[in-house]
mmCIF file of C-alpha atoms and ligand atoms in Angstrom:
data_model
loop_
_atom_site.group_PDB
_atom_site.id
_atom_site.type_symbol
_atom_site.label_atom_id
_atom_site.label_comp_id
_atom_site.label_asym_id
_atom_site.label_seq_id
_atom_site.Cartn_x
_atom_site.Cartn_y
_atom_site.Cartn_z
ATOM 1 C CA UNK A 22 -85.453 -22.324 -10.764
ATOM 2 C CA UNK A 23 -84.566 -18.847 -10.061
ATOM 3 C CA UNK A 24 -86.355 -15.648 -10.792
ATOM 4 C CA UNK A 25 -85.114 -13.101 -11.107
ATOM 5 C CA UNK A 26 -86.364 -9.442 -9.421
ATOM 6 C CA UNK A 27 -87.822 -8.937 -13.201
ATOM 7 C CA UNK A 28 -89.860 -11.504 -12.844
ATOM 8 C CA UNK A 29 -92.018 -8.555 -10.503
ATOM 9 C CA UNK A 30 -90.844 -5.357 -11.765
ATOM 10 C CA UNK A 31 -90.850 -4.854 -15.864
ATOM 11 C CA UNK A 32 -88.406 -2.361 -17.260
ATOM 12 C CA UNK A 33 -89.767 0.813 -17.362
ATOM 13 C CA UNK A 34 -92.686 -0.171 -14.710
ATOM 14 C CA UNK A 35 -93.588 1.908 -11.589
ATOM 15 C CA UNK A 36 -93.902 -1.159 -9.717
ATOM 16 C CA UNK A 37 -97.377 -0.827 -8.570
ATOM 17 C CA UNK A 38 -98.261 -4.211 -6.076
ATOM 18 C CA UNK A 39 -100.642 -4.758 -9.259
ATOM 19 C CA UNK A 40 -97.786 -4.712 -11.592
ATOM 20 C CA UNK A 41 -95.943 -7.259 -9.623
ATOM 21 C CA UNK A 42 -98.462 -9.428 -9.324
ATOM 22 C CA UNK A 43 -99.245 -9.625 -13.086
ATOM 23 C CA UNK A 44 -95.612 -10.054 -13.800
ATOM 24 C CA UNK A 45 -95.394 -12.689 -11.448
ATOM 25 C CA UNK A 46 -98.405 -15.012 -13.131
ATOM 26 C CA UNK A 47 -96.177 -15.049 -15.984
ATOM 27 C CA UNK A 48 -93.729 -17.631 -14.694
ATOM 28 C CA UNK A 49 -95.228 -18.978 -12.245
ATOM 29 C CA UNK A 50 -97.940 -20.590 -14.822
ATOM 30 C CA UNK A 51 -95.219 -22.152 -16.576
ATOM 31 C CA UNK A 52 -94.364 -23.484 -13.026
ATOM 32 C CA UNK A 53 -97.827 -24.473 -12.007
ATOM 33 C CA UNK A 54 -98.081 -26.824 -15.234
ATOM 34 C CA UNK A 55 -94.425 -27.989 -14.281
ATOM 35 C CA UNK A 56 -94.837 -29.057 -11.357
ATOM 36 C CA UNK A 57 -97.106 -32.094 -12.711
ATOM 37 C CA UNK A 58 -93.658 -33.434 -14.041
ATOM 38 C CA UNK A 59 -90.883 -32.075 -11.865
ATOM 39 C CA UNK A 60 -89.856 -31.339 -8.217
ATOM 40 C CA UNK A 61 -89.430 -27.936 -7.914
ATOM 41 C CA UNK A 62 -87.386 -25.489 -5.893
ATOM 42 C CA UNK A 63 -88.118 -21.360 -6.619
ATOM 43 C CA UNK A 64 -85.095 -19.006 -5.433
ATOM 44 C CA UNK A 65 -85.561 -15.182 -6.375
ATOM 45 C CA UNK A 66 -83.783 -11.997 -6.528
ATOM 46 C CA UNK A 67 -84.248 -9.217 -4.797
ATOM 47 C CA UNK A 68 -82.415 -6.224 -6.739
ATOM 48 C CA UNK A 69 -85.581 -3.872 -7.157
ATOM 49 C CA UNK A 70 -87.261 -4.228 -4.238
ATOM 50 C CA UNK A 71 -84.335 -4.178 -1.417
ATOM 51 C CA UNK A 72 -83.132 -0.646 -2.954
ATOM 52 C CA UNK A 73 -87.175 0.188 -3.153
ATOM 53 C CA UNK A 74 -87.034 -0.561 0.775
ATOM 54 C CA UNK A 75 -83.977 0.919 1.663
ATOM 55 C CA UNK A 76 -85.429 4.326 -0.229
ATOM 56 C CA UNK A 77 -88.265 3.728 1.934
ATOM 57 C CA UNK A 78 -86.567 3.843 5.137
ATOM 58 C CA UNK A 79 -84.333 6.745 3.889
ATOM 59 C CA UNK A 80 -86.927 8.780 3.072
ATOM 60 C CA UNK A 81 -88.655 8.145 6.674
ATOM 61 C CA UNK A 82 -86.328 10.187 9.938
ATOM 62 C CA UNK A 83 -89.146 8.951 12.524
ATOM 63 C CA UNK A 84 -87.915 5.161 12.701
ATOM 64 C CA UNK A 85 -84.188 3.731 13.192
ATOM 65 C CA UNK A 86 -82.772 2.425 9.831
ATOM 66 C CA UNK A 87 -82.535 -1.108 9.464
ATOM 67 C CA UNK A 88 -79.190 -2.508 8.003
ATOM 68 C CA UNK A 89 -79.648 -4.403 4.249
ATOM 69 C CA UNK A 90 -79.476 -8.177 5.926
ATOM 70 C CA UNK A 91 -83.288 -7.278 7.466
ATOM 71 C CA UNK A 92 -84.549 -5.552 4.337
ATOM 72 C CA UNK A 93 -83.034 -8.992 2.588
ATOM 73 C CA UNK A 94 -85.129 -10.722 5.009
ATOM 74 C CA UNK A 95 -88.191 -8.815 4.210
ATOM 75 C CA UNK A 96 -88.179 -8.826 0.927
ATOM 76 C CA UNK A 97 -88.159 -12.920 1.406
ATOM 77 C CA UNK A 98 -90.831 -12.453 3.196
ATOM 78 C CA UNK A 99 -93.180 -9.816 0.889
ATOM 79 C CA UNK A 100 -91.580 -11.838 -2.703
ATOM 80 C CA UNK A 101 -92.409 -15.585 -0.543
ATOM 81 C CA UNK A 102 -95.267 -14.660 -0.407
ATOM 82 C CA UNK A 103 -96.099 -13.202 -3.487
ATOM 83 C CA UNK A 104 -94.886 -16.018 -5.193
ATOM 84 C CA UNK A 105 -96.538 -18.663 -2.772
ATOM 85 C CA UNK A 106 -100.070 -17.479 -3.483
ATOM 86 C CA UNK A 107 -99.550 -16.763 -7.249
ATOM 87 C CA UNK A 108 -98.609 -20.620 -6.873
ATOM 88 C CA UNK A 109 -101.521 -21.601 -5.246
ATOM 89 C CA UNK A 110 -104.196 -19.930 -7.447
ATOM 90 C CA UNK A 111 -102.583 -21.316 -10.421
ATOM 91 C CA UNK A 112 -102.521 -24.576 -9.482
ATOM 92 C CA UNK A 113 -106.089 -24.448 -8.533
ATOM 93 C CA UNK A 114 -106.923 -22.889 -12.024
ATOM 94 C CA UNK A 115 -104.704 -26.314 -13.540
ATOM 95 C CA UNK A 116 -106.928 -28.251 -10.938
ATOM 96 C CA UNK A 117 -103.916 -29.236 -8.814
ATOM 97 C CA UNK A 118 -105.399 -29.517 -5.444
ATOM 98 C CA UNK A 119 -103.154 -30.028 -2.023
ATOM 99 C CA UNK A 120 -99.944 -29.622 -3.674
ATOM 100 C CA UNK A 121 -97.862 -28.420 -0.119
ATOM 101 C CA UNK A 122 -95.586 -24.865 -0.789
ATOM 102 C CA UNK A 123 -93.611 -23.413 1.588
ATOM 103 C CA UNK A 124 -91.226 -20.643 1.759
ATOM 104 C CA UNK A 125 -88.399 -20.721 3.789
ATOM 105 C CA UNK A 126 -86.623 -17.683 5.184
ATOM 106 C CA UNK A 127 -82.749 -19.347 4.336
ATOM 107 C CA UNK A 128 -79.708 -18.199 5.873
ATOM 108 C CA UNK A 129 -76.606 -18.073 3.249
ATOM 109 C CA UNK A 130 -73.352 -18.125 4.754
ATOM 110 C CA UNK A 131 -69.938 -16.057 3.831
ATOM 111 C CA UNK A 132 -66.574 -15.672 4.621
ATOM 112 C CA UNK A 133 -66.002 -12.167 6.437
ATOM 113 C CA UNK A 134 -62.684 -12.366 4.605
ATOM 114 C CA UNK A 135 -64.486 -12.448 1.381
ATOM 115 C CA UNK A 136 -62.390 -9.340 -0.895
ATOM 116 C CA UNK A 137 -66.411 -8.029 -2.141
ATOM 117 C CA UNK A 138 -66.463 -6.878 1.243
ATOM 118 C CA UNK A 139 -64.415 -3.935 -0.076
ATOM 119 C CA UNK A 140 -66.038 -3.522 -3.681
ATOM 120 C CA UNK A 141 -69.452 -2.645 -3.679
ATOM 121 C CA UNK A 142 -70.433 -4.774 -7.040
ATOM 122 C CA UNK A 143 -74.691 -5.659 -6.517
ATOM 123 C CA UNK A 144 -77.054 -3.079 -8.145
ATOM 124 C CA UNK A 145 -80.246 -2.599 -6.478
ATOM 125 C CA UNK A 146 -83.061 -0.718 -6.589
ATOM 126 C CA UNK A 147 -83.934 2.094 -9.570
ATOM 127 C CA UNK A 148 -81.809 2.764 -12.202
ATOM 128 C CA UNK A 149 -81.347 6.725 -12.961
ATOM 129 C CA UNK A 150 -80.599 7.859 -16.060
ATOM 130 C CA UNK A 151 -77.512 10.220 -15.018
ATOM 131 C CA UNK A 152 -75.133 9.250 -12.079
ATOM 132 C CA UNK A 153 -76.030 12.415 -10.608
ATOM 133 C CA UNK A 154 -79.847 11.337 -10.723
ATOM 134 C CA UNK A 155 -79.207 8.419 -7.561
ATOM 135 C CA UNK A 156 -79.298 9.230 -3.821
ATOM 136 C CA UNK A 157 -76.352 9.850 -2.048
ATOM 137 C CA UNK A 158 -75.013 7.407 0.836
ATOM 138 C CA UNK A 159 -74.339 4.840 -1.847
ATOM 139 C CA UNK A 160 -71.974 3.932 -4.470
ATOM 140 C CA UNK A 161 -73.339 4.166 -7.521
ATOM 141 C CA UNK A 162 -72.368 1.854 -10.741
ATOM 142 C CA UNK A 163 -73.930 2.124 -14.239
ATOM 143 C CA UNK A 164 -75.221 -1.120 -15.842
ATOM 144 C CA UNK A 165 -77.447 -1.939 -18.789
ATOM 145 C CA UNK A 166 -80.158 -0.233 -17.202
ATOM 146 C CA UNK A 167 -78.619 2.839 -16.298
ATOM 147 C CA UNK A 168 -77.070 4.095 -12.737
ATOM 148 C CA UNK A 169 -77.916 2.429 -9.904
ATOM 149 C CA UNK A 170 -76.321 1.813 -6.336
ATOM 150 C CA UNK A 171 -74.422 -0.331 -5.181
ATOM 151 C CA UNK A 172 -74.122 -2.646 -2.448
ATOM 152 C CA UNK A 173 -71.270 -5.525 -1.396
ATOM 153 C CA UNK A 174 -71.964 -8.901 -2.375
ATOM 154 C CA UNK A 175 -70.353 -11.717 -1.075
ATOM 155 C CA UNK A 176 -69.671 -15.334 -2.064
ATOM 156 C CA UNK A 177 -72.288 -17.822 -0.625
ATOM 157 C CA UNK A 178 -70.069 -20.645 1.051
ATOM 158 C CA UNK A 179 -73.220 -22.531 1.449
ATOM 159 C CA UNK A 180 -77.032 -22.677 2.287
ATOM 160 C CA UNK A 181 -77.509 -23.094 6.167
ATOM 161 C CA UNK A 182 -80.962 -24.565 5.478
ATOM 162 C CA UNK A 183 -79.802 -27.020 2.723
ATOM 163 C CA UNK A 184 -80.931 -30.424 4.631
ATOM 164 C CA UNK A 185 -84.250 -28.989 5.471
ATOM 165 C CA UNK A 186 -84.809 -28.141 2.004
ATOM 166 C CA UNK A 187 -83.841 -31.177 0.710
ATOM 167 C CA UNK A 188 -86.364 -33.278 3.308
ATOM 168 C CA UNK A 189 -89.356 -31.169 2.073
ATOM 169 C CA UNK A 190 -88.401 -31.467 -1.970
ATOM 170 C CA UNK A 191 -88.295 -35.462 -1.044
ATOM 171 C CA UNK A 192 -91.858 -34.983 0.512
ATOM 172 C CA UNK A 193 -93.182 -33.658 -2.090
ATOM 173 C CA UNK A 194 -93.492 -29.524 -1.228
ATOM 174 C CA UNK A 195 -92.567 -26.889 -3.655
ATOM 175 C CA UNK A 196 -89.709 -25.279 -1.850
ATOM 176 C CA UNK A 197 -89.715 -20.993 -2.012
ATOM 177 C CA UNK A 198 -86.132 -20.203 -0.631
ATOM 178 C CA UNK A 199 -83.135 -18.688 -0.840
ATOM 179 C CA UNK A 200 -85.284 -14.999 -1.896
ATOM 180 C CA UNK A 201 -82.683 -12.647 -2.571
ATOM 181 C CA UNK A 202 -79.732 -14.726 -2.350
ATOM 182 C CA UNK A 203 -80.600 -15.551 1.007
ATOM 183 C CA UNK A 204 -79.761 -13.454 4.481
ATOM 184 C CA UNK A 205 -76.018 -13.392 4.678
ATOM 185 C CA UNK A 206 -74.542 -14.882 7.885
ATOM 186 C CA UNK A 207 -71.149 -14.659 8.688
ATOM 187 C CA UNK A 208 -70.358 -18.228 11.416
ATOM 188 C CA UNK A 209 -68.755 -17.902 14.387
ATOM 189 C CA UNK A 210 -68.510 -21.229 15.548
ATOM 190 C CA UNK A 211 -71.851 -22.738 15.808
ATOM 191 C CA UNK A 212 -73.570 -19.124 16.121
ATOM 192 C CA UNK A 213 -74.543 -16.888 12.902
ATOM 193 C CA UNK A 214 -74.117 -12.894 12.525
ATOM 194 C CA UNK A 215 -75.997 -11.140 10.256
ATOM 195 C CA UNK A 216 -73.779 -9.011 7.673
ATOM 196 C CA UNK A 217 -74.563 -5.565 5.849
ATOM 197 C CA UNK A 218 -74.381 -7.197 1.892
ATOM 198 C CA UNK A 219 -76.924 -8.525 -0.858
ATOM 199 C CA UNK A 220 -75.563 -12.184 -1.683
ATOM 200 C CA UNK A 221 -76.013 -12.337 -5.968
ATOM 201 C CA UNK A 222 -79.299 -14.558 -6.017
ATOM 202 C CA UNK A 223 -77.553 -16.508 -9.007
ATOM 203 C CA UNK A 224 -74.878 -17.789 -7.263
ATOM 204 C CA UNK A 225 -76.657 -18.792 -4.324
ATOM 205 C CA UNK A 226 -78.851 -20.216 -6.276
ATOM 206 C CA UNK A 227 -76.307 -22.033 -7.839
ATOM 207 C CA UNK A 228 -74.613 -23.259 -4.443
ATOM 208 C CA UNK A 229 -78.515 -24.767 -3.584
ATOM 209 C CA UNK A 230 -78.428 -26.290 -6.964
ATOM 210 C CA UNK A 231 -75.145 -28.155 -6.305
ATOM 211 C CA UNK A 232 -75.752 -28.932 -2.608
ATOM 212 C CA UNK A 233 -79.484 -30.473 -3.451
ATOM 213 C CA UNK A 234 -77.799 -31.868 -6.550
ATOM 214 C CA UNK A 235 -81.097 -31.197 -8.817
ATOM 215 C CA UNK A 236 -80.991 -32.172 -12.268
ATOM 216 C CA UNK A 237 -81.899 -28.817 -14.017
ATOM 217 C CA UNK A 238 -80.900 -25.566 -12.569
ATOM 218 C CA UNK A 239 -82.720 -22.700 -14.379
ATOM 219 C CA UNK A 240 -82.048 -18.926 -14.421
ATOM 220 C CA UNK A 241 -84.847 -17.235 -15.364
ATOM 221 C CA UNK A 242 -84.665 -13.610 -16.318
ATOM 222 C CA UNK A 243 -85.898 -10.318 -18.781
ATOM 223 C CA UNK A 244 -83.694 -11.363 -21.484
ATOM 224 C CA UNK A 245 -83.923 -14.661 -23.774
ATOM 225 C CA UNK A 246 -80.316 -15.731 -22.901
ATOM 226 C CA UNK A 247 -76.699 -14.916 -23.102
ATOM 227 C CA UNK A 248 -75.910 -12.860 -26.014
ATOM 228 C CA UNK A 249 -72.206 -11.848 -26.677
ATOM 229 C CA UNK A 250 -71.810 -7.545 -28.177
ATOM 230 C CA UNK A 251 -74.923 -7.094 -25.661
ATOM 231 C CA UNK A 252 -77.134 -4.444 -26.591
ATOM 232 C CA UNK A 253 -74.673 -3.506 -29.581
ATOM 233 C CA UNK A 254 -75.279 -3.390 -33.834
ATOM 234 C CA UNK A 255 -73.156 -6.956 -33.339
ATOM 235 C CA UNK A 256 -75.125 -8.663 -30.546
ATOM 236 C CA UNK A 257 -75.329 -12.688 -31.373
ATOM 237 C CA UNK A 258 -77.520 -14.545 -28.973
ATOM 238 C CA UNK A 259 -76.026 -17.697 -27.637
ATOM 239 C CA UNK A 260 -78.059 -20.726 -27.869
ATOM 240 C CA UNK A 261 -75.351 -23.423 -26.543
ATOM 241 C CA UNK A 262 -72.471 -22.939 -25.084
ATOM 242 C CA UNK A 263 -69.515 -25.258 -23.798
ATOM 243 C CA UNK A 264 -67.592 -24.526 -20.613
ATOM 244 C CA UNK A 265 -64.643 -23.248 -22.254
ATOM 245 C CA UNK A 266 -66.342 -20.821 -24.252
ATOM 246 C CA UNK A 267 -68.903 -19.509 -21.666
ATOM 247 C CA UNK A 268 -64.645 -18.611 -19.848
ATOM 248 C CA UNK A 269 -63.291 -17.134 -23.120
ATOM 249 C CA UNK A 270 -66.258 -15.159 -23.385
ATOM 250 C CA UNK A 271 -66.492 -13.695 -19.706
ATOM 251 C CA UNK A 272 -62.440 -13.062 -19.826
ATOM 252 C CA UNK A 273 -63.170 -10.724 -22.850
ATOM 253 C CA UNK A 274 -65.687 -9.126 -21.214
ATOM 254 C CA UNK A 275 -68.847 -10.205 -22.595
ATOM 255 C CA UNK A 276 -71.332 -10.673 -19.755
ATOM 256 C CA UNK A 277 -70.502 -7.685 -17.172
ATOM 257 C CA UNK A 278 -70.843 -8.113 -13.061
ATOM 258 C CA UNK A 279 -74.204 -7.400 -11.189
ATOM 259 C CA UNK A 280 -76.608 -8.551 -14.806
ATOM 260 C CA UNK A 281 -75.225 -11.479 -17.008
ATOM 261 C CA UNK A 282 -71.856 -11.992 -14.979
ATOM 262 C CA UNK A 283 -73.120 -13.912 -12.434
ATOM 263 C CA UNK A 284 -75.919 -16.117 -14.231
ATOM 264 C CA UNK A 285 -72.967 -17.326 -16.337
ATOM 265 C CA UNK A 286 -70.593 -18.114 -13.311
ATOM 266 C CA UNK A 287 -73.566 -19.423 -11.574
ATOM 267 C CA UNK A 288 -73.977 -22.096 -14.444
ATOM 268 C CA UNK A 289 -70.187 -22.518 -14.512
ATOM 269 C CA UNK A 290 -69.936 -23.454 -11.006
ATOM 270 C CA UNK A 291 -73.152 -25.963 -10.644
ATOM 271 C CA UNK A 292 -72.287 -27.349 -13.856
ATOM 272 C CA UNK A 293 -68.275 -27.907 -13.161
ATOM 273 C CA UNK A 294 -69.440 -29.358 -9.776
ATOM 274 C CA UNK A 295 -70.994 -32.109 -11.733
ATOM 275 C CA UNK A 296 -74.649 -30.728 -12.637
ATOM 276 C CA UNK A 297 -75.921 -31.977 -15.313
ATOM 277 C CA UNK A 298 -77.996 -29.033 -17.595
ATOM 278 C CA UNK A 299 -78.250 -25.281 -16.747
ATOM 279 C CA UNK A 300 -80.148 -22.598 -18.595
ATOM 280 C CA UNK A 301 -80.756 -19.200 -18.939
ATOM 281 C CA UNK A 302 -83.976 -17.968 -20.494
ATOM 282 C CA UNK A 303 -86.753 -15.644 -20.275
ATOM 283 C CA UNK A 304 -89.537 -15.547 -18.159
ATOM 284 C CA UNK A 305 -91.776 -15.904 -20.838
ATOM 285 C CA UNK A 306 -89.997 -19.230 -21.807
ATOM 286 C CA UNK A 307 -89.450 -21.253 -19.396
ATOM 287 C CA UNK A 308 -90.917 -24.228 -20.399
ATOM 288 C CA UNK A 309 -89.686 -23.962 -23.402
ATOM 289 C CA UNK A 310 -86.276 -24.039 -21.531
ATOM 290 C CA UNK A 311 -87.000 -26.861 -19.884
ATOM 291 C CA UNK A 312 -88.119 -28.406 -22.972
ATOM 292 C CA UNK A 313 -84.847 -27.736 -24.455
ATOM 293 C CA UNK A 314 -86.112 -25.284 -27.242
ATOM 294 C CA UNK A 315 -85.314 -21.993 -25.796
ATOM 295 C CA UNK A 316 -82.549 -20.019 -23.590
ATOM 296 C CA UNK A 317 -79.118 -20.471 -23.428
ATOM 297 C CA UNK A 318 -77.850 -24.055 -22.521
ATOM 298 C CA UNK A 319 -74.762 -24.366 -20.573
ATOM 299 C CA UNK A 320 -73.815 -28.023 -21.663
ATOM 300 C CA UNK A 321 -72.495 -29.928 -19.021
ATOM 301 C CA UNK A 322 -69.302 -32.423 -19.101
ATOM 302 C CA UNK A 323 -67.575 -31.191 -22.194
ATOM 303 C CA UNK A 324 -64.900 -29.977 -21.519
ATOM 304 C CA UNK A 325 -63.925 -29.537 -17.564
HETATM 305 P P1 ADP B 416 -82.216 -10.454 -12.927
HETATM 306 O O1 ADP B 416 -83.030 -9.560 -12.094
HETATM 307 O O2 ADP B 416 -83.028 -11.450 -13.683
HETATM 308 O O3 ADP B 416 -81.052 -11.085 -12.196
HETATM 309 P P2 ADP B 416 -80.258 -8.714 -14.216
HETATM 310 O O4 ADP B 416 -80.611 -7.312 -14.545
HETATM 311 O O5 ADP B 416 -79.364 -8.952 -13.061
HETATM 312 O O6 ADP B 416 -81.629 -9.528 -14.086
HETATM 313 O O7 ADP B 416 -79.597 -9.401 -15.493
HETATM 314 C C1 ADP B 416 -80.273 -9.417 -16.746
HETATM 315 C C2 ADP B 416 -79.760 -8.306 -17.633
HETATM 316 O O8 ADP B 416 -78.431 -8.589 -18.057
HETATM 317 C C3 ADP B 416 -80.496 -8.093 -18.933
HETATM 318 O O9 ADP B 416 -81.599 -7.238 -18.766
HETATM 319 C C4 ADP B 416 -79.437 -7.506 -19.866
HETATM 320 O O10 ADP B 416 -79.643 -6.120 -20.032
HETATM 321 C C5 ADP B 416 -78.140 -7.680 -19.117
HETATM 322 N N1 ADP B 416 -77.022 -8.211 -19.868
HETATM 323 C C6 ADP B 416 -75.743 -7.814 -19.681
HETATM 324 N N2 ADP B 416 -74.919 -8.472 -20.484
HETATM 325 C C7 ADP B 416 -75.655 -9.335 -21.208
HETATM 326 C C8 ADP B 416 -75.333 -10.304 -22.205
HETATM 327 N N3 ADP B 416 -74.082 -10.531 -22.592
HETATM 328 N N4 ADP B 416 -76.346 -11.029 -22.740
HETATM 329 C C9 ADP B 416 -77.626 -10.813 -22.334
HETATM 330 N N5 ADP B 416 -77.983 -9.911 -21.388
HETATM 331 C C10 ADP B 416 -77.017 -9.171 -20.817
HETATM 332 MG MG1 MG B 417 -79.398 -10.075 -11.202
#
């Protein structure tokens, strides 16, 4: 299951820690009652709160900067955690004693020849409402939300942590991991660098999701699903869609890069890689989802 950085920070929110932590109950009740039926592995985003850190830092001349793969790691650290002890009171409040959680700081590696290199593409942090409105030293990009930076984003090749991950989902643990589509490595032989990018957490989600080889990989985000004419007078949500159309649709330029772009590649690539179901929904209704009466449903084995 992946949350996305929504799942902390509501549109329109100042993002107080309180905020966050409200948000945050919302899935992660759904996930609590889950849990009684499923294994479960949490990945999140990290959109909002890297820019928020990087702003930080900015705004602060006394202390060297830090380059974006250590805020990434941060933020899986501050978001783990958030997440990890949302998880535990819930499942105390359900009565689930000694269920084991962990959260993982997970290394996600990319090809230095990856093309994003050159095309910043990954919004982060707050979205201005004029270009002119967003701190220098960035690109800036406008999405649904408005203008906000951007940062390069390359492909994760695959999840340096996967085996681990997979020993502690046999044994039982909730696995947090992956946070902010994990700390991007570049390999050099059997040593890792860290790299100056924001890895999509959707696709690196998705790369977990086909390396594990889980049964349901789940997107959840601040919309109910895929629509196509987004925010337009024509917008049709999409409840099921095949393969073919979920291409025809992104070729015409339905579900832009940096929002709805990758979620739908994501579930094109674990699906076409043999997965079974994947979903996009809302945080509100994820269960529902899961249940197979909300989101949109990416069916599987259609039409390869
Ligand atoms: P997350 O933090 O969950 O990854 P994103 O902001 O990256 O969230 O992506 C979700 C956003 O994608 C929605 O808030 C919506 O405004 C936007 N969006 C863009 N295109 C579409 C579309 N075709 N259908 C639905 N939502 C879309
Ligand atoms: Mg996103």
């Amino acid at each position: 299951m992946a949350l996305g950085g929504n799942a902390l920070i509501r549109k329109g929110e100042e993002g107080t820690i309180e905020q966050q932590f409200r948000n945050l109950a919302v899935p992660i009740r759904q996930i609590a009652r889950l849990s009684r039926e499923y294994k479960m592995i949490i990945t999140h985003g990290n959109g909002p709160q890297v820019g928020a850190l990087l702003l930080q830092q900015e705004s602060c001349p006394l202390v060297p900067k830090l380059p974006l793969e250590i805020l990434v790691a941060q933020t899986q650290g501050w978001i783990g955690y958030m997440i990890e002890s949302t998880l535990d009171s819930q499942l105390m409040d359900l009565g689930i004693e000694f269920t084991p959680i962990v959260s993982l700081i997970s290394y996600v590696v990319v090809d230095e020849k990856d093309p994003s290199f050159l095309n910043p593409s990954k919004p982060i942090g707050p979205a201005y409402r004029k270009k002119k409105d967003a701190p220098s030293g960035y690109p800036v990009m406008k999405t649904a939300k408005g203008y906000r930076r951007a940062v390069v984003s390359p492909k994760p090749i695959t999840i340096v942590e996967k085996r681990e991950i997979k020993k502690l989902i046999d044994q039982d643990f909730i696995v947090i991991c992956c946070g902010g589509g994990g700390i991007p490595v570049i390999r050099e032989g059997r040593t890792f660098f860290g790299v100056d990018a924001v890895i999509d957490k959707d696709l690196a989600s998705a790369k977990l999701a086909e390396e594990i080889g889980v049964d349901i990989f789940l997107i959840a985000t601040d919309v109910p699903g895929a629509a196509i004419y987004h925010a337009s007078a024509k917008e049709k949500f999409l409840r099921k869609m095949s393969v073919m159309q979920a291409r025809r649709y992104m070729a015409k330029g339905h579900f832009p890069p940096g929002s709805m772009g990758p979620k739908i590649e994501a579930c094109l690539q674990y699906i076409t890689s043999g997965g079974k179901r994947a979903v996009i929904t809302s945080i509100e209704a994820i269960e529902r989802a899961v249940a197979g009466t909300a989101g949109t449903e990416i069916a599987g084995m259609i039409d390869r």
